[in-house]
Amino acid sequence: MRDIEEKFPRALWVRLIIYIAVGHLFAGFLWLLFEAGAQQ
């Protein structure tokens, strides 16, 4: 039981970091699209 409790938070943190990184990449991509659209 203790082994499961130690692994779950680590998996949760890894998933959270991945979601944050992907979210920032997506937001940056949208920002670039708006910046490129404003140039023309």
PDB file of N, CA and C in Angstrom:
ATOM      1  N   MET A   1       0.824  -1.206   0.000  1.00  0.00           N
ATOM      2  CA  MET A   1       0.000   0.000   0.000  1.00  0.00           C
ATOM      3  C   MET A   1       0.861   1.261   0.000  1.00  0.00           C
ATOM      4  N   ARG A   2       1.937   1.213   0.740  1.00  0.00           N
ATOM      5  CA  ARG A   2       2.804   2.386   0.811  1.00  0.00           C
ATOM      6  C   ARG A   2       3.489   2.657  -0.537  1.00  0.00           C
ATOM      7  N   ASP A   3       3.777   1.595  -1.266  1.00  0.00           N
ATOM      8  CA  ASP A   3       4.420   1.734  -2.579  1.00  0.00           C
ATOM      9  C   ASP A   3       3.506   2.502  -3.539  1.00  0.00           C
ATOM     10  N   ILE A   4       2.209   2.227  -3.502  1.00  0.00           N
ATOM     11  CA  ILE A   4       1.259   2.925  -4.375  1.00  0.00           C
ATOM     12  C   ILE A   4       1.185   4.403  -3.990  1.00  0.00           C
ATOM     13  N   GLU A   5       1.186   4.696  -2.708  1.00  0.00           N
ATOM     14  CA  GLU A   5       1.090   6.084  -2.252  1.00  0.00           C
ATOM     15  C   GLU A   5       2.319   6.895  -2.646  1.00  0.00           C
ATOM     16  N   GLU A   6       3.462   6.233  -2.775  1.00  0.00           N
ATOM     17  CA  GLU A   6       4.671   6.960  -3.180  1.00  0.00           C
ATOM     18  C   GLU A   6       4.710   7.196  -4.686  1.00  0.00           C
ATOM     19  N   LYS A   7       4.156   6.284  -5.466  1.00  0.00           N
ATOM     20  CA  LYS A   7       4.216   6.427  -6.917  1.00  0.00           C
ATOM     21  C   LYS A   7       3.153   7.384  -7.455  1.00  0.00           C
ATOM     22  N   PHE A   8       1.973   7.429  -6.831  1.00  0.00           N
ATOM     23  CA  PHE A   8       0.884   8.240  -7.375  1.00  0.00           C
ATOM     24  C   PHE A   8       1.204   9.727  -7.431  1.00  0.00           C
ATOM     25  N   PRO A   9       1.727  10.326  -6.348  1.00  0.00           N
ATOM     26  CA  PRO A   9       2.022  11.766  -6.448  1.00  0.00           C
ATOM     27  C   PRO A   9       3.061  12.088  -7.514  1.00  0.00           C
ATOM     28  N   ARG A  10       4.049  11.204  -7.694  1.00  0.00           N
ATOM     29  CA  ARG A  10       5.070  11.454  -8.713  1.00  0.00           C
ATOM     30  C   ARG A  10       4.439  11.452 -10.105  1.00  0.00           C
ATOM     31  N   ALA A  11       3.572  10.471 -10.371  1.00  0.00           N
ATOM     32  CA  ALA A  11       2.885  10.417 -11.670  1.00  0.00           C
ATOM     33  C   ALA A  11       1.996  11.644 -11.845  1.00  0.00           C
ATOM     34  N   LEU A  12       1.375  12.072 -10.759  1.00  0.00           N
ATOM     35  CA  LEU A  12       0.503  13.248 -10.833  1.00  0.00           C
ATOM     36  C   LEU A  12       1.313  14.503 -11.150  1.00  0.00           C
ATOM     37  N   TRP A  13       2.456  14.652 -10.505  1.00  0.00           N
ATOM     38  CA  TRP A  13       3.303  15.825 -10.768  1.00  0.00           C
ATOM     39  C   TRP A  13       3.832  15.810 -12.200  1.00  0.00           C
ATOM     40  N   VAL A  14       4.236  14.639 -12.684  1.00  0.00           N
ATOM     41  CA  VAL A  14       4.739  14.549 -14.063  1.00  0.00           C
ATOM     42  C   VAL A  14       3.642  14.934 -15.048  1.00  0.00           C
ATOM     43  N   ARG A  15       2.422  14.425 -14.809  1.00  0.00           N
ATOM     44  CA  ARG A  15       1.309  14.755 -15.690  1.00  0.00           C
ATOM     45  C   ARG A  15       0.999  16.245 -15.640  1.00  0.00           C
ATOM     46  N   LEU A  16       1.057  16.829 -14.450  1.00  0.00           N
ATOM     47  CA  LEU A  16       0.780  18.255 -14.298  1.00  0.00           C
ATOM     48  C   LEU A  16       1.813  19.098 -15.044  1.00  0.00           C
ATOM     49  N   ILE A  17       3.085  18.730 -14.929  1.00  0.00           N
ATOM     50  CA  ILE A  17       4.145  19.464 -15.621  1.00  0.00           C
ATOM     51  C   ILE A  17       3.976  19.353 -17.135  1.00  0.00           C
ATOM     52  N   ILE A  18       3.610  18.153 -17.607  1.00  0.00           N
ATOM     53  CA  ILE A  18       3.405  17.972 -19.053  1.00  0.00           C
ATOM     54  C   ILE A  18       2.230  18.827 -19.532  1.00  0.00           C
ATOM     55  N   TYR A  19       1.126  18.829 -18.776  1.00  0.00           N
ATOM     56  CA  TYR A  19      -0.028  19.645 -19.168  1.00  0.00           C
ATOM     57  C   TYR A  19       0.316  21.130 -19.202  1.00  0.00           C
ATOM     58  N   ILE A  20       1.080  21.594 -18.206  1.00  0.00           N
ATOM     59  CA  ILE A  20       1.471  23.008 -18.164  1.00  0.00           C
ATOM     60  C   ILE A  20       2.372  23.342 -19.358  1.00  0.00           C
ATOM     61  N   ALA A  21       3.324  22.463 -19.664  1.00  0.00           N
ATOM     62  CA  ALA A  21       4.230  22.711 -20.791  1.00  0.00           C
ATOM     63  C   ALA A  21       3.459  22.746 -22.109  1.00  0.00           C
ATOM     64  N   VAL A  22       2.561  21.788 -22.309  1.00  0.00           N
ATOM     65  CA  VAL A  22       1.776  21.751 -23.551  1.00  0.00           C
ATOM     66  C   VAL A  22       0.858  22.970 -23.636  1.00  0.00           C
ATOM     67  N   GLY A  23       0.283  23.358 -22.503  1.00  0.00           N
ATOM     68  CA  GLY A  23      -0.581  24.538 -22.492  1.00  0.00           C
ATOM     69  C   GLY A  23       0.171  25.801 -22.858  1.00  0.00           C
ATOM     70  N   HIS A  24       1.397  25.926 -22.347  1.00  0.00           N
ATOM     71  CA  HIS A  24       2.195  27.105 -22.681  1.00  0.00           C
ATOM     72  C   HIS A  24       2.616  27.090 -24.149  1.00  0.00           C
ATOM     73  N   LEU A  25       2.963  25.923 -24.675  1.00  0.00           N
ATOM     74  CA  LEU A  25       3.321  25.831 -26.093  1.00  0.00           C
ATOM     75  C   LEU A  25       2.125  26.200 -26.974  1.00  0.00           C
ATOM     76  N   PHE A  26       0.938  25.722 -26.614  1.00  0.00           N
ATOM     77  CA  PHE A  26      -0.265  26.037 -27.384  1.00  0.00           C
ATOM     78  C   PHE A  26      -0.581  27.526 -27.316  1.00  0.00           C
ATOM     79  N   ALA A  27      -0.453  28.113 -26.119  1.00  0.00           N
ATOM     80  CA  ALA A  27      -0.702  29.544 -25.964  1.00  0.00           C
ATOM     81  C   ALA A  27       0.312  30.356 -26.762  1.00  0.00           C
ATOM     82  N   GLY A  28       1.571  29.926 -26.767  1.00  0.00           N
ATOM     83  CA  GLY A  28       2.601  30.613 -27.550  1.00  0.00           C
ATOM     84  C   GLY A  28       2.320  30.525 -29.040  1.00  0.00           C
ATOM     85  N   PHE A  29       1.827  29.357 -29.475  1.00  0.00           N
ATOM     86  CA  PHE A  29       1.490  29.195 -30.889  1.00  0.00           C
ATOM     87  C   PHE A  29       0.345  30.120 -31.279  1.00  0.00           C
ATOM     88  N   LEU A  30      -0.682  30.197 -30.429  1.00  0.00           N
ATOM     89  CA  LEU A  30      -1.795  31.115 -30.709  1.00  0.00           C
ATOM     90  C   LEU A  30      -1.314  32.563 -30.738  1.00  0.00           C
ATOM     91  N   TRP A  31      -0.427  32.918 -29.803  1.00  0.00           N
ATOM     92  CA  TRP A  31       0.104  34.281 -29.761  1.00  0.00           C
ATOM     93  C   TRP A  31       0.867  34.602 -31.053  1.00  0.00           C
ATOM     94  N   LEU A  32       1.656  33.631 -31.530  1.00  0.00           N
ATOM     95  CA  LEU A  32       2.376  33.843 -32.793  1.00  0.00           C
ATOM     96  C   LEU A  32       1.415  34.022 -33.954  1.00  0.00           C
ATOM     97  N   LEU A  33       0.324  33.266 -33.969  1.00  0.00           N
ATOM     98  CA  LEU A  33      -0.661  33.420 -35.041  1.00  0.00           C
ATOM     99  C   LEU A  33      -1.277  34.805 -35.014  1.00  0.00           C
ATOM    100  N   PHE A  34      -1.637  35.291 -33.851  1.00  0.00           N
ATOM    101  CA  PHE A  34      -2.222  36.637 -33.744  1.00  0.00           C
ATOM    102  C   PHE A  34      -1.200  37.710 -34.104  1.00  0.00           C
ATOM    103  N   GLU A  35       0.048  37.523 -33.690  1.00  0.00           N
ATOM    104  CA  GLU A  35       1.093  38.493 -34.041  1.00  0.00           C
ATOM    105  C   GLU A  35       1.326  38.523 -35.550  1.00  0.00           C
ATOM    106  N   ALA A  36       1.353  37.359 -36.175  1.00  0.00           N
ATOM    107  CA  ALA A  36       1.549  37.292 -37.625  1.00  0.00           C
ATOM    108  C   ALA A  36       0.354  37.913 -38.352  1.00  0.00           C
ATOM    109  N   GLY A  37      -0.840  37.696 -37.826  1.00  0.00           N
ATOM    110  CA  GLY A  37      -2.042  38.262 -38.450  1.00  0.00           C
ATOM    111  C   GLY A  37      -2.082  39.770 -38.304  1.00  0.00           C
ATOM    112  N   ALA A  38      -1.534  40.305 -37.213  1.00  0.00           N
ATOM    113  CA  ALA A  38      -1.550  41.750 -36.994  1.00  0.00           C
ATOM    114  C   ALA A  38      -0.538  42.455 -37.883  1.00  0.00           C
ATOM    115  N   GLN A  39       0.461  41.754 -38.344  1.00  0.00           N
ATOM    116  CA  GLN A  39       1.497  42.366 -39.183  1.00  0.00           C
ATOM    117  C   GLN A  39       0.953  42.711 -40.573  1.00  0.00           C
ATOM    118  N   GLN A  40      -0.063  42.006 -41.007  1.00  0.00           N
ATOM    119  CA  GLN A  40      -0.522  42.209 -42.383  1.00  0.00           C
ATOM    120  C   GLN A  40      -1.719  43.080 -42.510  1.00  0.00           C
TER     121      GLN A  40
END
